[in-house]
PDB file of C-alpha atoms in Angstrom:
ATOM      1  CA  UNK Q  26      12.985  17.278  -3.724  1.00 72.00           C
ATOM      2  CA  UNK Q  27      12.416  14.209  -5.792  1.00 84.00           C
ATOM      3  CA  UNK Q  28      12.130  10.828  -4.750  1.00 92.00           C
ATOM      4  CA  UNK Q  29      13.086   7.180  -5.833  1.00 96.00           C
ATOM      5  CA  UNK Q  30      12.479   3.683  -5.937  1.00 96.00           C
ATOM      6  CA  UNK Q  31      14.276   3.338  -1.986  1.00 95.00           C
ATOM      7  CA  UNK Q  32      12.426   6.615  -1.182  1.00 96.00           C
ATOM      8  CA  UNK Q  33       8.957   4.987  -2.225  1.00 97.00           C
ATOM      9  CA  UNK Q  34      10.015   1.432  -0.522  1.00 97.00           C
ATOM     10  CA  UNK Q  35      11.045   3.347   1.860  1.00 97.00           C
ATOM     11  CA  UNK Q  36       7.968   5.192   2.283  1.00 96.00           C
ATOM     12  CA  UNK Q  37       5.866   2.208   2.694  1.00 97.00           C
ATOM     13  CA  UNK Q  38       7.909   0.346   4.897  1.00 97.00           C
ATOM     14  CA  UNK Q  39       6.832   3.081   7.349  1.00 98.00           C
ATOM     15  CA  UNK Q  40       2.778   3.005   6.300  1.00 97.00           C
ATOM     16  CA  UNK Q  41       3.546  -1.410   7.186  1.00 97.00           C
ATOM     17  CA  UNK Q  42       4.721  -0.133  10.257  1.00 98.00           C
ATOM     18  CA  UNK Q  43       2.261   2.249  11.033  1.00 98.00           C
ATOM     19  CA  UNK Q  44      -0.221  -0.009  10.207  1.00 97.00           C
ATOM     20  CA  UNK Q  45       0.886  -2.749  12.622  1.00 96.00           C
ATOM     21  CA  UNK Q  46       1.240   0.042  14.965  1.00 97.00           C
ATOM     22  CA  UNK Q  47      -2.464   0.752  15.211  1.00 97.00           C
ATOM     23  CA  UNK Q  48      -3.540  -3.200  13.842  1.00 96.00           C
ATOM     24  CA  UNK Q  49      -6.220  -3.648  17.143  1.00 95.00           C
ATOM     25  CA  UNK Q  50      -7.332   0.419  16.425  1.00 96.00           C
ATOM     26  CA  UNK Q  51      -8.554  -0.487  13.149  1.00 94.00           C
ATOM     27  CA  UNK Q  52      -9.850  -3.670  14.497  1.00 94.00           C
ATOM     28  CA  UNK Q  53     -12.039  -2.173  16.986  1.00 95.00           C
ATOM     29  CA  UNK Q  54     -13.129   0.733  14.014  1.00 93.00           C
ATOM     30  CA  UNK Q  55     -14.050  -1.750  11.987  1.00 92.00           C
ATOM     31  CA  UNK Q  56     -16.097  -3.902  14.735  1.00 93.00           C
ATOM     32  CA  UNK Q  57     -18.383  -0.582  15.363  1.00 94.00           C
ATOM     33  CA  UNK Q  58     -19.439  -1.133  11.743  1.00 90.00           C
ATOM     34  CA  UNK Q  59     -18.681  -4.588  10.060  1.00 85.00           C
ATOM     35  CA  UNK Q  60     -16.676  -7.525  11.296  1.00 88.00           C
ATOM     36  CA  UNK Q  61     -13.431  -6.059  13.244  1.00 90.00           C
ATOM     37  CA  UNK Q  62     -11.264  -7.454  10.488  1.00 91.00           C
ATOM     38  CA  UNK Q  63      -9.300  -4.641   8.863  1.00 92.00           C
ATOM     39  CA  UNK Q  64      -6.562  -4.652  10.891  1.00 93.00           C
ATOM     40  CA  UNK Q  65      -5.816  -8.092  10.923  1.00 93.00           C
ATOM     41  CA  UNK Q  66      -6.533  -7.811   6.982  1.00 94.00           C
ATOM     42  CA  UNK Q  67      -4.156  -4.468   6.058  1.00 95.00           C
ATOM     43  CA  UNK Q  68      -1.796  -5.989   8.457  1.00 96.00           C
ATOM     44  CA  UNK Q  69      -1.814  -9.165   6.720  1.00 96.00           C
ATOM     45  CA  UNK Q  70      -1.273  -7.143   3.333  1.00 97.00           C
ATOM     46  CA  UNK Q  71       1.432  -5.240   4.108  1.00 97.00           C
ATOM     47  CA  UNK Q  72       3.225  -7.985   5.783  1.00 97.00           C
ATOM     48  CA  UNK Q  73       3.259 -10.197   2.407  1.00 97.00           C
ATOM     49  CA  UNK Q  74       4.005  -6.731   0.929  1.00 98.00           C
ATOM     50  CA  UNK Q  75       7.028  -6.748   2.509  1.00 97.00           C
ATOM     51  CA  UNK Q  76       8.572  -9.917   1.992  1.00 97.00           C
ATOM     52  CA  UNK Q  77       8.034  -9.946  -1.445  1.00 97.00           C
ATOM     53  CA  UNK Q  78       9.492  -6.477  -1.582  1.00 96.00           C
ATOM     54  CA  UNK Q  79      12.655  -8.285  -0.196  1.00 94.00           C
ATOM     55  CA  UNK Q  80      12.341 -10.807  -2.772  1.00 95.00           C
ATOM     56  CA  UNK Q  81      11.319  -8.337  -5.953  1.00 91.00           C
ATOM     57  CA  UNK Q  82      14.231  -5.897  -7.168  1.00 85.00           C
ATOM     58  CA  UNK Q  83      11.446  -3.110  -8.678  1.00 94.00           C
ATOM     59  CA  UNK Q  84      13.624  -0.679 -10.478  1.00 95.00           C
ATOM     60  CA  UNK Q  85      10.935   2.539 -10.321  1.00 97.00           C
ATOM     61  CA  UNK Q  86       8.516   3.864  -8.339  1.00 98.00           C
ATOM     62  CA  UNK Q  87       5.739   2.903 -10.316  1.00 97.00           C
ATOM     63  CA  UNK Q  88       7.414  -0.840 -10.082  1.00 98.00           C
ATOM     64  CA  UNK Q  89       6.980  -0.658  -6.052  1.00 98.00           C
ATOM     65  CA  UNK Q  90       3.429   0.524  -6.369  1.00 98.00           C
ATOM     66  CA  UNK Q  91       2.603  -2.048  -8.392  1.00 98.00           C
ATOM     67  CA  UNK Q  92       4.006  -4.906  -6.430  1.00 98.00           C
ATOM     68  CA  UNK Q  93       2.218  -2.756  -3.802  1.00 98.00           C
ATOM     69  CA  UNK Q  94      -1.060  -2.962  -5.930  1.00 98.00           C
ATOM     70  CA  UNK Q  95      -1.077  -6.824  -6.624  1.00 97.00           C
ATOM     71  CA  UNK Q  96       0.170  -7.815  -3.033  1.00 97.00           C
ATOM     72  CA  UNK Q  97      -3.092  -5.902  -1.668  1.00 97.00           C
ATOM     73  CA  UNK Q  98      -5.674  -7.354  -4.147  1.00 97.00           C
ATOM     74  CA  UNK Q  99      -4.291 -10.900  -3.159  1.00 96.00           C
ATOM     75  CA  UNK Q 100      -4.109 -10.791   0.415  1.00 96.00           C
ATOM     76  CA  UNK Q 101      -6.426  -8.379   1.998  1.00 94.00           C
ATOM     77  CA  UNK Q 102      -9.930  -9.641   1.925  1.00 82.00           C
ATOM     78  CA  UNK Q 103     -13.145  -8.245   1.928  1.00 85.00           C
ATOM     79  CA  UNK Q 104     -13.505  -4.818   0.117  1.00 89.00           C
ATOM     80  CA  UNK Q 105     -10.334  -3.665   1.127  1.00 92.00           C
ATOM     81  CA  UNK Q 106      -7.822  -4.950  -0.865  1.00 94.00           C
ATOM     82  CA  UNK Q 107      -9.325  -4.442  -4.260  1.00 95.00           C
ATOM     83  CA  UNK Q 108     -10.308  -0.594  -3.139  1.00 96.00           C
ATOM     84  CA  UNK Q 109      -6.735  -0.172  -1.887  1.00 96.00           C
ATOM     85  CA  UNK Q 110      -5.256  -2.053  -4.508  1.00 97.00           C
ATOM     86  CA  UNK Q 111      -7.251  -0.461  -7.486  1.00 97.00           C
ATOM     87  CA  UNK Q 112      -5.825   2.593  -5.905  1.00 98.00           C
ATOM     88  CA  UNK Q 113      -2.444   1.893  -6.043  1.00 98.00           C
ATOM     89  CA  UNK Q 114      -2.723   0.402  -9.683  1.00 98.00           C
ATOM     90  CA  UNK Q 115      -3.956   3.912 -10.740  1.00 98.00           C
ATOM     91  CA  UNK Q 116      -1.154   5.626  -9.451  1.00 98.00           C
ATOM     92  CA  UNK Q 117       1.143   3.077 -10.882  1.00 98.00           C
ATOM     93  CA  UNK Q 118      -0.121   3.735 -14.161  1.00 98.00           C
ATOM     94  CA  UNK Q 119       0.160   7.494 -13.701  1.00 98.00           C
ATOM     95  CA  UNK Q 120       3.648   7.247 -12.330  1.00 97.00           C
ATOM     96  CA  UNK Q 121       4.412   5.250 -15.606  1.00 97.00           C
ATOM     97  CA  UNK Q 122       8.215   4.954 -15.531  1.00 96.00           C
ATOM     98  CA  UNK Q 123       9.456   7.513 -14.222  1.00 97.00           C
ATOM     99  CA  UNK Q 124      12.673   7.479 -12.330  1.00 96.00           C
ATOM    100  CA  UNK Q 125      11.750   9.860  -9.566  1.00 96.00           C
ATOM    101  CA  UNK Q 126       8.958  11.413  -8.258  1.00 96.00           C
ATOM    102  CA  UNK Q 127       8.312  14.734  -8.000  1.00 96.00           C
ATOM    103  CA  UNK Q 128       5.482  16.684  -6.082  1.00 95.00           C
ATOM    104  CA  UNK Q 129       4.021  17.162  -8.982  1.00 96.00           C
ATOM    105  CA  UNK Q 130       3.990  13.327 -10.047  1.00 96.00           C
ATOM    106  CA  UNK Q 131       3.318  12.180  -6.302  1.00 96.00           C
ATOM    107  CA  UNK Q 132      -0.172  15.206  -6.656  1.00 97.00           C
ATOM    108  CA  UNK Q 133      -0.877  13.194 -10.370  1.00 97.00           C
ATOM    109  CA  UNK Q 134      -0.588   9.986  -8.698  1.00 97.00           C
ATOM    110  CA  UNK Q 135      -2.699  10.395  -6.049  1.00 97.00           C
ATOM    111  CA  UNK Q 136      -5.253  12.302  -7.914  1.00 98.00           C
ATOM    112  CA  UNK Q 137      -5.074   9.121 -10.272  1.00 98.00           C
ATOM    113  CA  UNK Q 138      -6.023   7.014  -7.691  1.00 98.00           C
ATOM    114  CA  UNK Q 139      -9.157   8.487  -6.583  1.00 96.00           C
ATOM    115  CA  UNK Q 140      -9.917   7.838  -9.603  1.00 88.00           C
TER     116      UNK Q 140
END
């Protein structure tokens, strides 16, 4: 079953849910070994994410994760957002512009971002 651009917005509009979900678990993970501000940061990231998601009109996947990609490295501090950002530019790039994603592309991608 392929998958695109709504799919992937789609997608991630449920990980910024899930995220604010479980914002004060990752807060209190991150206390035990830094300064308890991942949540707050991640949450912070994928809120902006979303709003300019409502303001962008990506056309492919690779667009989203992009958007995705640059949103992170901007917002989330620390490590964080250029780890997770980095990430998502690599699968960007390995999504390229295709119209859909397929197992096989979604397997590429994320291979591509553990770069």
């Amino acid at each position: 079953m392929a998958c695109g651009t709504a799919g992937v917005v789609a997608a991630l509009t449920a990980a910024a849910d899930t995220v604010t979900a479980h914002r004060d678990e990752l807060v209190e993970l991150d206390r035990v070994i830094g300064d308890g501000d991942h949540g707050e940061n991640l949450q912070r990231g994928f809120r902006t994410f979303m709003v300019a998601i409502g303001r962008a009109t990506p056309d492919k996947p690779g667009a989203v994760l992009k958007l995705l990609a640059t949103t992170l490295i901007s917002t989330v501090g620390g490590a964080a957002g250029p780890l997770y950002g980095t990430a998502c530019l690599r699968a960007a790039a390995s999504i390229g512009d295709a119209d859909e994603l397929t197992a096989d592309t979604v397997v590429a991608a994320l291979k591509a971002a553990l770069g």
